[in-house]
């Protein structure tokens, strides 16, 4: 079926929903989804459907779709695969336009499941509705407050990152981790087996969606390689697309087949095909989120010339190795900058060079600010990176002193207009000492809110900057 | 000077020390070291020397080395470089046998500094004592409770990991991080410029030291490549040596020169030379600690055949990719194991294969235990890895349920005798929600104490296992 922007848009922005298989049992998927959706507070009627219950979590339950007072925009099916087809048949009769099929048990498990899936698609075509799934977690949209299974704690603040995912589990991981990093979503679709609405449709949709500025995708395999590549090329020519493709190894291909019934395809073919697109390829959830964060705060192609600063010679030497590995540059300081930094840091035991060793983990704030302003203003610097040895610094200056470091970097970022990155970690990870972690998270939230990107290691910062260049 | 086991042994196990440059000012290195050492509670007299003070942190101060009531085994010098030579001269006169020179300002900064360093060495030879440093943080030894600058919070429980490091900062980072991972040290030496006792001496020492079972090293450069390689070869033939060598990139070589005045040497020469040894090469502090942890719980060469289990198909598919990347194997399940797992997991929606998708993040404990026992017993499994999707699991089972997961893995490890690894992370990293982090650390501490290795990501687990094989 051809791509239709309006159809997908109507599903994602549904104004009324029904949950078939809603349940009082919090351990069932139907109970989990119901609880999540009620907690999230969907912006419209939520009809709970279960033939065996009169009331679910304090709300009236309906025996079937046909007895609902209105036709919902979107129906969630959360009952076992073999019983889901009759619900699809009812969807057609009722004039429903969109369905999310949560259950597994289709083409990923057996020939029989493959037959069920085919029949589901036939019913959709016959009934004039579109399907997301099966074998998925569904939709998250902060605008109308649709949420994933079990995304009770997802933010209701809309943002500009869209995400599509064949894995339900990774969908929720990506939202949680991204939220901690201050990223917000336009929408997310966990589409599982993608029997009807598939990766190419979602890429085209988010490529055109004006709310979406960056697209992320977790992909196991595709059915129609040509259609996928065309859609990816088009989307990536319009906005950054960050693609995490798994299933490159032979053993992974087997795992992919039992997970979403997809053909993962050989690593070589994928490499060659993806090189034709502008998609940014990442590997793993951490790298994915690092790149989304980098795109937000540094933009596409911020430049490869770094000025790396830290309190300690080892940190700088290691950073220089990592930059070379990532294909980034650490050019010599401009002469004027070097002179000014030498003046500012004359009493600190600093080594004025690039990497810039400020001599101690923590300088007095006015000296630190003067130095960082000069460093950011250095003409051949594209990105300023500061690596804080937090365990030392905390001992030297305490909590308030650390927040002052954050404030300095925020001001330098604002004044210079150049991207500023902070590498922030704690080496104190004892079970009974959560204090450094608490302070670190407060600092990170503050920095991220004001446009300073934060990474948990120099290696990850370098890798992410290299990927967006 | 030739290698002398007894000399280094006497320094590291000193029974009396003097700190020249002890200070009441907590922001000075002399103050920091004094505070750290007094807090740590050195197992013998600590003589504080400062000509301008009568009392330091509640203890009597001496004007100089010559006025001490006895000759200390070890003298720490924490005064500026240019004034340190006269103290060395006093050391010789007093018959001191070991000196740690903390200050920077020697060959890493200038020709003049180079001259000072030469003179220091001459005084050592003339006075019959050995020097650690200069430009270093000194010694950490939990047995006599010598500590680093500023290692106030280092454990006083001895262990079997030795560490030598040219960087003082990384020394303290390595101790803190390792301690969180349940690793304990036989001793650590931050040796900086290594004017006298240098990397080859320390490698030979720890190679022979019966308390040390594993040696780690952070290295920027060496003076005598042949001596270093010989010592490394010898040490690595006796016990595992984990080597983190920085300064491979050209810009890093400049940074290394200003940090410890070392010639880093080209990447190619190093690669070729190190291949002749059995040293395990790592890159970065996280990888270093991951490998130390792996050696502790899995030993050298645990085997490359993994059984990877997780609740979710995406986790397994991704793990299979990572294993291939790391050169590890995920062989098909033995037929008998497959049959038994299918029986055990028949109701769970599991995909019985390798990777093994248990169908849900968390099974009822008896079912989980039965499955993990079978998985560990699988004949072609060398290492069992379980990846817990903690955010899901916590919602399903709460804190106690998570600790039960840990208990199951501990029992499986004990019963099977095979290495068991847990991948444990939280995706909930919001500033105001430290609860998942608290539970995670409690779980990790419990697991590590009982011999189950824990890693924060599947990628890091795979990489570390590959490195020790």
CSV table of C-alpha atoms in Angstrom, one decimal, chain A residues 27 29 32 137 149-150 152-153 167-170 172-174 176-181 218 220 244-256 258-259 283-287 312-318 320-325 330-331 351 353-355 357 359 389-392 395-396 425-438 441-442 444-445 456-457 459, chain B residues 27 29 32 137 149-150 152-153 167-170 172-174 176-181 218 220 244-256 258-259 283-287 312-318 320-325 330-331 351 353-355 357 359 389-392 395-396 425-438 441-442 444-445 456-457 459:
chain,number,residue,atom,x,y,z
A,27,UNK,CA,1.1,-8.5,35.3
A,29,UNK,CA,0.3,-6.8,29.0
A,32,UNK,CA,0.2,-2.8,32.1
A,137,UNK,CA,4.7,-1.9,22.2
A,149,UNK,CA,3.8,-0.3,27.2
A,150,UNK,CA,4.9,0.3,30.0
A,152,UNK,CA,4.0,5.3,32.7
A,153,UNK,CA,6.8,7.7,33.5
A,167,UNK,CA,12.2,-3.5,19.4
A,168,UNK,CA,9.6,-2.6,22.0
A,169,UNK,CA,12.1,-3.0,24.8
A,170,UNK,CA,14.7,-0.7,23.3
A,172,UNK,CA,11.3,2.3,26.2
A,173,UNK,CA,15.0,2.3,27.0
A,174,UNK,CA,15.6,5.0,24.5
A,176,UNK,CA,14.0,6.9,29.4
A,177,UNK,CA,17.7,7.5,28.7
A,178,UNK,CA,16.9,10.4,26.3
A,179,UNK,CA,14.7,12.0,28.9
A,180,UNK,CA,17.5,11.9,31.4
A,181,UNK,CA,19.6,13.8,28.8
A,218,UNK,CA,16.4,1.0,15.7
A,220,UNK,CA,16.6,-5.3,12.7
A,244,UNK,CA,21.1,1.7,14.8
A,245,UNK,CA,21.0,-1.4,12.7
A,246,UNK,CA,21.5,-4.7,14.4
A,247,UNK,CA,21.7,-8.2,13.0
A,248,UNK,CA,24.9,-7.9,11.2
A,249,UNK,CA,26.5,-11.1,12.6
A,250,UNK,CA,25.2,-14.5,11.4
A,251,UNK,CA,24.1,-15.5,15.0
A,252,UNK,CA,22.3,-12.1,15.3
A,253,UNK,CA,20.4,-12.8,12.1
A,254,UNK,CA,19.0,-15.9,13.7
A,255,UNK,CA,18.0,-13.9,16.7
A,256,UNK,CA,16.4,-11.2,14.6
A,258,UNK,CA,12.9,-15.2,16.1
A,259,UNK,CA,12.4,-11.7,17.4
A,283,UNK,CA,25.9,0.9,17.2
A,284,UNK,CA,24.3,0.5,20.6
A,285,UNK,CA,21.8,2.5,22.7
A,286,UNK,CA,24.5,4.6,24.4
A,287,UNK,CA,26.0,5.8,21.1
A,312,UNK,CA,45.8,16.9,34.7
A,313,UNK,CA,48.3,15.9,32.1
A,314,UNK,CA,47.1,12.3,31.9
A,315,UNK,CA,43.6,13.3,30.9
A,316,UNK,CA,44.9,15.5,28.1
A,317,UNK,CA,47.3,12.8,26.7
A,318,UNK,CA,44.6,10.3,26.7
A,320,UNK,CA,44.7,13.4,22.3
A,321,UNK,CA,44.9,9.7,21.6
A,322,UNK,CA,41.1,9.4,21.5
A,323,UNK,CA,40.8,12.4,19.2
A,324,UNK,CA,43.2,10.8,16.7
A,325,UNK,CA,41.3,7.5,16.9
A,330,UNK,CA,43.6,19.0,18.3
A,331,UNK,CA,45.3,21.9,16.5
A,351,UNK,CA,50.7,23.7,30.7
A,353,UNK,CA,49.0,24.1,24.9
A,354,UNK,CA,46.3,22.0,23.3
A,355,UNK,CA,45.3,19.8,25.2
A,357,UNK,CA,46.3,21.3,31.3
A,359,UNK,CA,47.3,22.3,36.4
A,389,UNK,CA,38.0,15.3,37.5
A,390,UNK,CA,34.9,15.4,39.8
A,391,UNK,CA,36.2,13.4,42.7
A,392,UNK,CA,39.2,15.7,43.1
A,395,UNK,CA,37.0,17.5,47.6
A,396,UNK,CA,38.5,20.8,46.8
A,425,UNK,CA,31.8,11.4,35.6
A,426,UNK,CA,32.4,10.2,39.1
A,427,UNK,CA,34.8,7.5,40.0
A,428,UNK,CA,33.2,7.1,43.4
A,429,UNK,CA,30.6,4.4,42.7
A,430,UNK,CA,30.5,2.7,46.1
A,431,UNK,CA,27.2,1.1,47.0
A,432,UNK,CA,26.7,3.4,50.0
A,433,UNK,CA,27.9,6.7,48.6
A,434,UNK,CA,25.3,8.1,46.2
A,435,UNK,CA,26.3,11.7,47.0
A,436,UNK,CA,28.7,12.2,44.0
A,437,UNK,CA,26.0,10.7,41.7
A,438,UNK,CA,23.4,13.1,43.0
A,441,UNK,CA,23.1,14.6,37.9
A,442,UNK,CA,22.2,18.0,39.2
A,444,UNK,CA,24.3,17.6,34.2
A,445,UNK,CA,20.7,18.7,34.3
A,456,UNK,CA,30.1,10.4,30.8
A,457,UNK,CA,33.5,9.9,29.2
A,459,UNK,CA,35.8,8.5,24.5
B,27,UNK,CA,44.6,23.5,49.6
B,29,UNK,CA,49.7,19.5,48.3
B,32,UNK,CA,46.4,17.4,51.4
B,137,UNK,CA,51.4,11.2,43.9
B,149,UNK,CA,47.6,12.3,47.5
B,150,UNK,CA,44.6,12.7,48.0
B,152,UNK,CA,41.8,9.7,52.1
B,153,UNK,CA,39.0,7.3,51.2
B,167,UNK,CA,49.8,9.7,36.1
B,168,UNK,CA,48.9,10.7,39.6
B,169,UNK,CA,45.4,11.6,38.7
B,170,UNK,CA,44.6,8.3,37.0
B,172,UNK,CA,43.5,7.8,42.3
B,173,UNK,CA,40.8,7.3,39.7
B,174,UNK,CA,41.8,3.7,39.2
B,176,UNK,CA,38.3,4.6,43.5
B,177,UNK,CA,36.8,2.9,40.5
B,178,UNK,CA,38.3,-0.5,41.3
B,179,UNK,CA,37.2,-0.3,44.9
B,180,UNK,CA,33.6,0.2,43.7
B,181,UNK,CA,34.1,-3.0,41.8
B,218,UNK,CA,49.3,3.3,33.0
B,220,UNK,CA,53.0,7.4,28.9
B,244,UNK,CA,47.2,1.1,29.3
B,245,UNK,CA,49.6,2.9,27.1
B,246,UNK,CA,48.7,6.5,26.1
B,247,UNK,CA,50.6,8.9,23.8
B,248,UNK,CA,50.1,7.0,20.5
B,249,UNK,CA,48.9,10.1,18.5
B,250,UNK,CA,51.3,12.8,17.6
B,251,UNK,CA,49.4,15.4,19.6
B,252,UNK,CA,49.3,13.1,22.5
B,253,UNK,CA,53.1,12.8,22.3
B,254,UNK,CA,53.4,16.5,22.9
B,255,UNK,CA,51.0,16.2,25.8
B,256,UNK,CA,53.1,13.4,27.3
B,258,UNK,CA,54.8,18.3,29.0
B,259,UNK,CA,53.2,15.9,31.5
B,283,UNK,CA,42.6,1.7,26.2
B,284,UNK,CA,41.0,3.9,28.8
B,285,UNK,CA,40.3,3.6,32.5
B,286,UNK,CA,36.9,1.9,32.1
B,287,UNK,CA,38.4,-0.9,29.9
B,312,UNK,CA,13.8,-9.4,25.1
B,313,UNK,CA,14.7,-10.2,21.5
B,314,UNK,CA,16.4,-6.9,20.7
B,315,UNK,CA,18.9,-7.4,23.6
B,316,UNK,CA,19.9,-10.8,22.2
B,317,UNK,CA,20.2,-9.6,18.6
B,318,UNK,CA,22.4,-6.7,19.7
B,320,UNK,CA,25.1,-11.4,19.0
B,321,UNK,CA,26.4,-8.5,16.9
B,322,UNK,CA,28.7,-7.4,19.7
B,323,UNK,CA,30.0,-10.9,20.2
B,324,UNK,CA,31.0,-11.2,16.6
B,325,UNK,CA,32.7,-7.8,16.8
B,330,UNK,CA,27.6,-17.8,20.5
B,331,UNK,CA,27.3,-21.5,19.6
B,351,UNK,CA,12.7,-18.2,22.4
B,353,UNK,CA,18.1,-20.6,21.3
B,354,UNK,CA,21.4,-18.8,21.8
B,355,UNK,CA,20.9,-15.9,22.5
B,357,UNK,CA,15.3,-14.8,25.0
B,359,UNK,CA,10.4,-13.8,26.9
B,389,UNK,CA,16.5,-4.9,31.8
B,390,UNK,CA,16.4,-3.4,35.2
B,391,UNK,CA,13.8,-0.6,34.5
B,392,UNK,CA,11.2,-3.2,33.4
B,395,UNK,CA,8.4,-2.2,37.9
B,396,UNK,CA,7.5,-5.9,37.8
B,425,UNK,CA,22.4,-0.9,34.1
B,426,UNK,CA,19.6,1.5,34.6
B,427,UNK,CA,18.1,3.7,31.9
B,428,UNK,CA,16.4,5.9,34.5
B,429,UNK,CA,19.0,8.5,35.1
B,430,UNK,CA,16.9,11.5,35.9
B,431,UNK,CA,18.4,14.0,38.3
B,432,UNK,CA,15.7,13.5,41.0
B,433,UNK,CA,15.4,9.7,40.8
B,434,UNK,CA,18.4,8.1,42.4
B,435,UNK,CA,16.4,5.0,43.6
B,436,UNK,CA,17.3,2.7,40.6
B,437,UNK,CA,21.0,3.7,41.0
B,438,UNK,CA,20.8,2.8,44.7
B,441,UNK,CA,24.7,-0.6,43.4
B,442,UNK,CA,23.4,-2.8,46.1
B,444,UNK,CA,26.2,-5.1,42.1
B,445,UNK,CA,28.0,-5.2,45.4
B,456,UNK,CA,27.4,-1.7,32.9
B,457,UNK,CA,26.8,-2.7,29.2
B,459,UNK,CA,29.5,-4.1,24.9
